[in-house]
Amino acid sequence: LLHPERPKLMFVRTTPAGAQDETVYLSGSSLKGVVRASAERVLRSLAVEQRAMQAACDPLDQKGRCQRELRERGDSLSLQSGGPERMAEVHKKLCLACRTFGSNALGSRVQFADAYPPVGVARERANTVELRNSVAIDRRTGGPAHGALLDFGVVTGGHFETQIHLSNFELWQLALVLLVLDEINEGFTRVGANKSRGLGRMAATVQQVVIDQARGADGKVAGVGVLLPSLAGQYGWLERQGMDAAVVSETTPLGPRFVYEAKALKGLRAGLFGAPWEALCAETAR
C-alpha cells in the first residue's frame, strides 16, 4: 500500500500470524538467493577451471544444461514408470549447486523460512527504520545530478529469527550452508540492497542443529549416500562414510536424532569439514 511518510525504497513488511501490527522481515526467498550465490562462488573456487561451471552453473542461463537439457529429460522421465529412482539420471548430471539448491529439473534440498524479529524490544528495534538520502553524481560537474535524489529505508538494529531445513542431504551440503553463514559473519557475504553503500552487514548465529536420520549408521551421522549405499552410484552421491556423532539425544520412531547445541557446534563443524568436505573437494577436482 502507498504510504506518504515512507521512502520510495521501503523495507518489506508483513503482519505475522497472531500479530496485530505489521513488521519488517527478511523473506526466505531473499535469504536463499544470498546463500546460493555465495555457495556457487565457493563451489567454483574449489573446482579446476575446466570444471567450474560443472560445480556450479549459471541458474539464470535458461539454455544451460541444468535448466533446459535436464529439465526436458526430467519431464520425459516423470511420465515413465519405474519408481522414484528413474530420476537418478537427472540428479547425477546436475551441477553440485543445483543438486543442493534446486533447478528447473529438481527441487531444492534446502528450504528457508521467513525471518521475523521476535516480539518485544527486538521487534521494536528492528522497526525503527532510518530514512537515508542518496543522490547521483553528475560526471561532468562533479556535483549532484539534478532530479536524481533517492530516499530509502535502512534497518540498523534488532535481530531476526529463521529456520533452515535440509532434506535428503549429504553432509557436505550441510557444511556448505554453514560455511556461507560463516562468510556472512565475516562480512564477505552481505544481505539486502545497497551493499556497495556499506549496507547489508549482519551476523548469523546458529543456535542449534538437529539431524534426524531415518535409520542408524553404526552410531554415526551420515548423509543420504551412506544410508542408501545401493543407490549411491545411480544418484552420484559423493560420500562413502559417516561422521562420528557427539551425542544422540533421543531415538525417534524413524531413527536416531542428533542435537548440536551452540557449545557443540565447533565439534560438528570439525567433523563436517573432515571426510565430507574432502569428498566434495575430490569431486570438484576430478
JSON list of N, CA, C and O in Angstrom, two decimals, residues 196-236:
[
{"chain": "A", "resi": 196, "resn": "SER", "atom": "N", "xyz": [27.00, -1.87, -1.86]},
{"chain": "A", "resi": 196, "resn": "SER", "atom": "CA", "xyz": [28.17, -1.05, -2.19]},
{"chain": "A", "resi": 196, "resn": "SER", "atom": "C", "xyz": [28.18, 0.26, -1.41]},
{"chain": "A", "resi": 196, "resn": "SER", "atom": "O", "xyz": [29.18, 0.98, -1.41]},
{"chain": "A", "resi": 197, "resn": "ARG", "atom": "N", "xyz": [27.07, 0.58, -0.76]},
{"chain": "A", "resi": 197, "resn": "ARG", "atom": "CA", "xyz": [27.00, 1.80, 0.06]},
{"chain": "A", "resi": 197, "resn": "ARG", "atom": "C", "xyz": [27.23, 1.51, 1.53]},
{"chain": "A", "resi": 197, "resn": "ARG", "atom": "O", "xyz": [26.95, 2.32, 2.40]},
{"chain": "A", "resi": 198, "resn": "GLY", "atom": "N", "xyz": [27.70, 0.31, 1.82]},
{"chain": "A", "resi": 198, "resn": "GLY", "atom": "CA", "xyz": [28.02, -0.03, 3.20]},
{"chain": "A", "resi": 198, "resn": "GLY", "atom": "C", "xyz": [26.93, -0.76, 3.94]},
{"chain": "A", "resi": 198, "resn": "GLY", "atom": "O", "xyz": [27.09, -1.07, 5.14]},
{"chain": "A", "resi": 199, "resn": "LEU", "atom": "N", "xyz": [25.81, -1.05, 3.27]},
{"chain": "A", "resi": 199, "resn": "LEU", "atom": "CA", "xyz": [24.71, -1.72, 3.95]},
{"chain": "A", "resi": 199, "resn": "LEU", "atom": "C", "xyz": [24.81, -3.23, 3.76]},
{"chain": "A", "resi": 199, "resn": "LEU", "atom": "O", "xyz": [25.63, -3.73, 3.01]},
{"chain": "A", "resi": 200, "resn": "GLY", "atom": "N", "xyz": [23.95, -3.95, 4.47]},
{"chain": "A", "resi": 200, "resn": "GLY", "atom": "CA", "xyz": [23.87, -5.40, 4.31]},
{"chain": "A", "resi": 200, "resn": "GLY", "atom": "C", "xyz": [24.74, -6.19, 5.25]},
{"chain": "A", "resi": 200, "resn": "GLY", "atom": "O", "xyz": [24.74, -7.42, 5.21]},
{"chain": "A", "resi": 201, "resn": "ARG", "atom": "N", "xyz": [25.49, -5.53, 6.14]},
{"chain": "A", "resi": 201, "resn": "ARG", "atom": "CA", "xyz": [26.36, -6.25, 7.09]},
{"chain": "A", "resi": 201, "resn": "ARG", "atom": "C", "xyz": [25.50, -6.78, 8.23]},
{"chain": "A", "resi": 201, "resn": "ARG", "atom": "O", "xyz": [24.73, -6.03, 8.84]},
{"chain": "A", "resi": 202, "resn": "MET", "atom": "N", "xyz": [25.62, -8.05, 8.54]},
{"chain": "A", "resi": 202, "resn": "MET", "atom": "CA", "xyz": [24.88, -8.64, 9.63]},
{"chain": "A", "resi": 202, "resn": "MET", "atom": "C", "xyz": [25.65, -9.84, 10.18]},
{"chain": "A", "resi": 202, "resn": "MET", "atom": "O", "xyz": [26.63, -10.28, 9.57]},
{"chain": "A", "resi": 203, "resn": "ALA", "atom": "N", "xyz": [25.20, -10.35, 11.31]},
{"chain": "A", "resi": 203, "resn": "ALA", "atom": "CA", "xyz": [25.80, -11.53, 11.92]},
{"chain": "A", "resi": 203, "resn": "ALA", "atom": "C", "xyz": [24.78, -12.67, 11.87]},
{"chain": "A", "resi": 203, "resn": "ALA", "atom": "O", "xyz": [23.59, -12.46, 12.08]},
{"chain": "A", "resi": 204, "resn": "ALA", "atom": "N", "xyz": [25.26, -13.87, 11.57]},
{"chain": "A", "resi": 204, "resn": "ALA", "atom": "CA", "xyz": [24.40, -15.05, 11.51]},
{"chain": "A", "resi": 204, "resn": "ALA", "atom": "C", "xyz": [24.83, -16.00, 12.62]},
{"chain": "A", "resi": 204, "resn": "ALA", "atom": "O", "xyz": [25.93, -16.55, 12.59]},
{"chain": "A", "resi": 205, "resn": "THR", "atom": "N", "xyz": [23.97, -16.18, 13.60]},
{"chain": "A", "resi": 205, "resn": "THR", "atom": "CA", "xyz": [24.29, -17.03, 14.75]},
{"chain": "A", "resi": 205, "resn": "THR", "atom": "C", "xyz": [23.45, -18.30, 14.69]},
{"chain": "A", "resi": 205, "resn": "THR", "atom": "O", "xyz": [22.21, -18.23, 14.64]},
{"chain": "A", "resi": 206, "resn": "VAL", "atom": "N", "xyz": [24.10, -19.45, 14.67]},
{"chain": "A", "resi": 206, "resn": "VAL", "atom": "CA", "xyz": [23.40, -20.73, 14.66]},
{"chain": "A", "resi": 206, "resn": "VAL", "atom": "C", "xyz": [23.17, -21.14, 16.11]},
{"chain": "A", "resi": 206, "resn": "VAL", "atom": "O", "xyz": [24.13, -21.33, 16.88]},
{"chain": "A", "resi": 207, "resn": "GLN", "atom": "N", "xyz": [21.92, -21.28, 16.50]},
{"chain": "A", "resi": 207, "resn": "GLN", "atom": "CA", "xyz": [21.58, -21.65, 17.86]},
{"chain": "A", "resi": 207, "resn": "GLN", "atom": "C", "xyz": [21.57, -23.15, 18.08]},
{"chain": "A", "resi": 207, "resn": "GLN", "atom": "O", "xyz": [21.95, -23.64, 19.15]},
{"chain": "A", "resi": 208, "resn": "GLN", "atom": "N", "xyz": [21.17, -23.90, 17.04]},
{"chain": "A", "resi": 208, "resn": "GLN", "atom": "CA", "xyz": [21.02, -25.34, 17.21]},
{"chain": "A", "resi": 208, "resn": "GLN", "atom": "C", "xyz": [20.97, -26.01, 15.85]},
{"chain": "A", "resi": 208, "resn": "GLN", "atom": "O", "xyz": [20.43, -25.46, 14.89]},
{"chain": "A", "resi": 209, "resn": "VAL", "atom": "N", "xyz": [21.56, -27.20, 15.76]},
{"chain": "A", "resi": 209, "resn": "VAL", "atom": "CA", "xyz": [21.46, -28.03, 14.57]},
{"chain": "A", "resi": 209, "resn": "VAL", "atom": "C", "xyz": [20.89, -29.38, 15.00]},
{"chain": "A", "resi": 209, "resn": "VAL", "atom": "O", "xyz": [21.43, -30.03, 15.90]},
{"chain": "A", "resi": 210, "resn": "VAL", "atom": "N", "xyz": [19.80, -29.79, 14.38]},
{"chain": "A", "resi": 210, "resn": "VAL", "atom": "CA", "xyz": [19.15, -31.07, 14.69]},
{"chain": "A", "resi": 210, "resn": "VAL", "atom": "C", "xyz": [19.18, -31.92, 13.43]},
{"chain": "A", "resi": 210, "resn": "VAL", "atom": "O", "xyz": [18.75, -31.48, 12.36]},
{"chain": "A", "resi": 211, "resn": "ILE", "atom": "N", "xyz": [19.71, -33.13, 13.54]},
{"chain": "A", "resi": 211, "resn": "ILE", "atom": "CA", "xyz": [19.80, -34.05, 12.40]},
{"chain": "A", "resi": 211, "resn": "ILE", "atom": "C", "xyz": [19.00, -35.30, 12.73]},
{"chain": "A", "resi": 211, "resn": "ILE", "atom": "O", "xyz": [19.32, -36.03, 13.67]},
{"chain": "A", "resi": 212, "resn": "ASP", "atom": "N", "xyz": [17.94, -35.52, 11.97]},
{"chain": "A", "resi": 212, "resn": "ASP", "atom": "CA", "xyz": [17.12, -36.73, 12.10]},
{"chain": "A", "resi": 212, "resn": "ASP", "atom": "C", "xyz": [17.48, -37.70, 10.99]},
{"chain": "A", "resi": 212, "resn": "ASP", "atom": "O", "xyz": [17.49, -37.32, 9.81]},
{"chain": "A", "resi": 213, "resn": "GLN", "atom": "N", "xyz": [17.78, -38.93, 11.35]},
{"chain": "A", "resi": 213, "resn": "GLN", "atom": "CA", "xyz": [18.10, -39.96, 10.37]},
{"chain": "A", "resi": 213, "resn": "GLN", "atom": "C", "xyz": [17.00, -41.01, 10.35]},
{"chain": "A", "resi": 213, "resn": "GLN", "atom": "O", "xyz": [16.46, -41.38, 11.40]},
{"chain": "A", "resi": 214, "resn": "ALA", "atom": "N", "xyz": [16.71, -41.49, 9.17]},
{"chain": "A", "resi": 214, "resn": "ALA", "atom": "CA", "xyz": [15.66, -42.50, 9.02]},
{"chain": "A", "resi": 214, "resn": "ALA", "atom": "C", "xyz": [16.13, -43.87, 9.47]},
{"chain": "A", "resi": 214, "resn": "ALA", "atom": "O", "xyz": [15.33, -44.77, 9.69]},
{"chain": "A", "resi": 215, "resn": "ARG", "atom": "N", "xyz": [17.43, -44.02, 9.62]},
{"chain": "A", "resi": 215, "resn": "ARG", "atom": "CA", "xyz": [17.99, -45.30, 10.06]},
{"chain": "A", "resi": 215, "resn": "ARG", "atom": "C", "xyz": [19.35, -45.06, 10.68]},
{"chain": "A", "resi": 215, "resn": "ARG", "atom": "O", "xyz": [19.95, -43.99, 10.50]},
{"chain": "A", "resi": 216, "resn": "GLY", "atom": "N", "xyz": [19.84, -46.01, 11.42]},
{"chain": "A", "resi": 216, "resn": "GLY", "atom": "CA", "xyz": [21.13, -45.87, 12.06]},
{"chain": "A", "resi": 216, "resn": "GLY", "atom": "C", "xyz": [22.28, -46.14, 11.10]},
{"chain": "A", "resi": 216, "resn": "GLY", "atom": "O", "xyz": [22.10, -46.73, 10.04]},
{"chain": "A", "resi": 217, "resn": "ALA", "atom": "N", "xyz": [23.45, -45.66, 11.48]},
{"chain": "A", "resi": 217, "resn": "ALA", "atom": "CA", "xyz": [24.66, -45.89, 10.69]},
{"chain": "A", "resi": 217, "resn": "ALA", "atom": "C", "xyz": [25.81, -46.15, 11.64]},
{"chain": "A", "resi": 217, "resn": "ALA", "atom": "O", "xyz": [26.81, -45.43, 11.66]},
{"chain": "A", "resi": 218, "resn": "ASP", "atom": "N", "xyz": [25.63, -47.19, 12.48]},
{"chain": "A", "resi": 218, "resn": "ASP", "atom": "CA", "xyz": [26.65, -47.56, 13.47]},
{"chain": "A", "resi": 218, "resn": "ASP", "atom": "C", "xyz": [26.99, -46.40, 14.39]},
{"chain": "A", "resi": 218, "resn": "ASP", "atom": "O", "xyz": [28.15, -46.14, 14.72]},
{"chain": "A", "resi": 219, "resn": "GLY", "atom": "N", "xyz": [25.95, -45.66, 14.82]},
{"chain": "A", "resi": 219, "resn": "GLY", "atom": "CA", "xyz": [26.16, -44.55, 15.73]},
{"chain": "A", "resi": 219, "resn": "GLY", "atom": "C", "xyz": [26.76, -43.32, 15.12]},
{"chain": "A", "resi": 219, "resn": "GLY", "atom": "O", "xyz": [27.18, -42.40, 15.83]},
{"chain": "A", "resi": 220, "resn": "LYS", "atom": "N", "xyz": [26.83, -43.25, 13.81]},
{"chain": "A", "resi": 220, "resn": "LYS", "atom": "CA", "xyz": [27.43, -42.12, 13.11]},
{"chain": "A", "resi": 220, "resn": "LYS", "atom": "C", "xyz": [26.37, -41.24, 12.46]},
{"chain": "A", "resi": 220, "resn": "LYS", "atom": "O", "xyz": [25.28, -41.71, 12.10]},
{"chain": "A", "resi": 221, "resn": "VAL", "atom": "N", "xyz": [26.68, -39.97, 12.32]},
{"chain": "A", "resi": 221, "resn": "VAL", "atom": "CA", "xyz": [25.87, -39.08, 11.49]},
{"chain": "A", "resi": 221, "resn": "VAL", "atom": "C", "xyz": [26.24, -39.36, 10.04]},
{"chain": "A", "resi": 221, "resn": "VAL", "atom": "O", "xyz": [27.43, -39.41, 9.69]},
{"chain": "A", "resi": 222, "resn": "ALA", "atom": "N", "xyz": [25.24, -39.55, 9.20]},
{"chain": "A", "resi": 222, "resn": "ALA", "atom": "CA", "xyz": [25.53, -39.96, 7.82]},
{"chain": "A", "resi": 222, "resn": "ALA", "atom": "C", "xyz": [24.63, -39.23, 6.84]},
{"chain": "A", "resi": 222, "resn": "ALA", "atom": "O", "xyz": [23.50, -38.87, 7.15]},
{"chain": "A", "resi": 223, "resn": "GLY", "atom": "N", "xyz": [25.18, -38.98, 5.65]},
{"chain": "A", "resi": 223, "resn": "GLY", "atom": "CA", "xyz": [24.40, -38.41, 4.57]},
{"chain": "A", "resi": 223, "resn": "GLY", "atom": "C", "xyz": [23.60, -39.48, 3.86]},
{"chain": "A", "resi": 223, "resn": "GLY", "atom": "O", "xyz": [23.73, -40.68, 4.13]},
{"chain": "A", "resi": 224, "resn": "VAL", "atom": "N", "xyz": [22.78, -39.06, 2.92]},
{"chain": "A", "resi": 224, "resn": "VAL", "atom": "CA", "xyz": [21.87, -39.98, 2.25]},
{"chain": "A", "resi": 224, "resn": "VAL", "atom": "C", "xyz": [22.63, -41.05, 1.46]},
{"chain": "A", "resi": 224, "resn": "VAL", "atom": "O", "xyz": [22.17, -42.19, 1.35]},
{"chain": "A", "resi": 225, "resn": "GLY", "atom": "N", "xyz": [23.81, -40.71, 0.95]},
{"chain": "A", "resi": 225, "resn": "GLY", "atom": "CA", "xyz": [24.58, -41.68, 0.19]},
{"chain": "A", "resi": 225, "resn": "GLY", "atom": "C", "xyz": [25.10, -42.82, 1.03]},
{"chain": "A", "resi": 225, "resn": "GLY", "atom": "O", "xyz": [25.25, -43.95, 0.54]},
{"chain": "A", "resi": 226, "resn": "VAL", "atom": "N", "xyz": [25.38, -42.55, 2.32]},
{"chain": "A", "resi": 226, "resn": "VAL", "atom": "CA", "xyz": [25.85, -43.60, 3.23]},
{"chain": "A", "resi": 226, "resn": "VAL", "atom": "C", "xyz": [24.68, -44.43, 3.72]},
{"chain": "A", "resi": 226, "resn": "VAL", "atom": "O", "xyz": [24.79, -45.65, 3.90]},
{"chain": "A", "resi": 227, "resn": "LEU", "atom": "N", "xyz": [23.53, -43.79, 3.93]},
{"chain": "A", "resi": 227, "resn": "LEU", "atom": "CA", "xyz": [22.35, -44.51, 4.42]},
{"chain": "A", "resi": 227, "resn": "LEU", "atom": "C", "xyz": [21.73, -45.40, 3.34]},
{"chain": "A", "resi": 227, "resn": "LEU", "atom": "O", "xyz": [21.09, -46.40, 3.66]},
{"chain": "A", "resi": 228, "resn": "LEU", "atom": "N", "xyz": [21.92, -45.03, 2.08]},
{"chain": "A", "resi": 228, "resn": "LEU", "atom": "CA", "xyz": [21.39, -45.82, 0.96]},
{"chain": "A", "resi": 228, "resn": "LEU", "atom": "C", "xyz": [22.52, -46.14, -0.02]},
{"chain": "A", "resi": 228, "resn": "LEU", "atom": "O", "xyz": [22.53, -45.65, -1.15]},
{"chain": "A", "resi": 229, "resn": "PRO", "atom": "N", "xyz": [23.46, -46.95, 0.39]},
{"chain": "A", "resi": 229, "resn": "PRO", "atom": "CA", "xyz": [24.64, -47.20, -0.46]},
{"chain": "A", "resi": 229, "resn": "PRO", "atom": "C", "xyz": [24.30, -47.88, -1.77]},
{"chain": "A", "resi": 229, "resn": "PRO", "atom": "O", "xyz": [25.03, -47.71, -2.75]},
{"chain": "A", "resi": 230, "resn": "SER", "atom": "N", "xyz": [23.21, -48.63, -1.84]},
{"chain": "A", "resi": 230, "resn": "SER", "atom": "CA", "xyz": [22.86, -49.32, -3.08]},
{"chain": "A", "resi": 230, "resn": "SER", "atom": "C", "xyz": [22.46, -48.34, -4.18]},
{"chain": "A", "resi": 230, "resn": "SER", "atom": "O", "xyz": [22.50, -48.68, -5.37]},
{"chain": "A", "resi": 231, "resn": "LEU", "atom": "N", "xyz": [22.07, -47.11, -3.80]},
{"chain": "A", "resi": 231, "resn": "LEU", "atom": "CA", "xyz": [21.65, -46.11, -4.79]},
{"chain": "A", "resi": 231, "resn": "LEU", "atom": "C", "xyz": [22.71, -45.04, -5.02]},
{"chain": "A", "resi": 231, "resn": "LEU", "atom": "O", "xyz": [22.51, -44.15, -5.84]},
{"chain": "A", "resi": 232, "resn": "ALA", "atom": "N", "xyz": [23.82, -45.11, -4.29]},
{"chain": "A", "resi": 232, "resn": "ALA", "atom": "CA", "xyz": [24.82, -44.05, -4.36]},
{"chain": "A", "resi": 232, "resn": "ALA", "atom": "C", "xyz": [25.38, -43.88, -5.77]},
{"chain": "A", "resi": 232, "resn": "ALA", "atom": "O", "xyz": [25.56, -42.76, -6.25]},
{"chain": "A", "resi": 233, "resn": "GLY", "atom": "N", "xyz": [25.65, -44.97, -6.44]},
{"chain": "A", "resi": 233, "resn": "GLY", "atom": "CA", "xyz": [26.19, -44.88, -7.79]},
{"chain": "A", "resi": 233, "resn": "GLY", "atom": "C", "xyz": [25.20, -44.29, -8.77]},
{"chain": "A", "resi": 233, "resn": "GLY", "atom": "O", "xyz": [25.57, -43.50, -9.65]},
{"chain": "A", "resi": 234, "resn": "GLN", "atom": "N", "xyz": [23.93, -44.65, -8.64]},
{"chain": "A", "resi": 234, "resn": "GLN", "atom": "CA", "xyz": [22.91, -44.15, -9.57]},
{"chain": "A", "resi": 234, "resn": "GLN", "atom": "C", "xyz": [22.74, -42.63, -9.45]},
{"chain": "A", "resi": 234, "resn": "GLN", "atom": "O", "xyz": [22.57, -41.94, -10.45]},
{"chain": "A", "resi": 235, "resn": "TYR", "atom": "N", "xyz": [22.74, -42.14, -8.21]},
{"chain": "A", "resi": 235, "resn": "TYR", "atom": "CA", "xyz": [22.50, -40.71, -7.98]},
{"chain": "A", "resi": 235, "resn": "TYR", "atom": "C", "xyz": [23.78, -39.87, -8.01]},
{"chain": "A", "resi": 235, "resn": "TYR", "atom": "O", "xyz": [23.71, -38.65, -8.02]},
{"chain": "A", "resi": 236, "resn": "GLY", "atom": "N", "xyz": [24.92, -40.51, -7.99]},
{"chain": "A", "resi": 236, "resn": "GLY", "atom": "CA", "xyz": [26.17, -39.76, -7.99]},
{"chain": "A", "resi": 236, "resn": "GLY", "atom": "C", "xyz": [26.49, -39.13, -6.64]},
{"chain": "A", "resi": 236, "resn": "GLY", "atom": "O", "xyz": [27.19, -38.13, -6.58]}
]
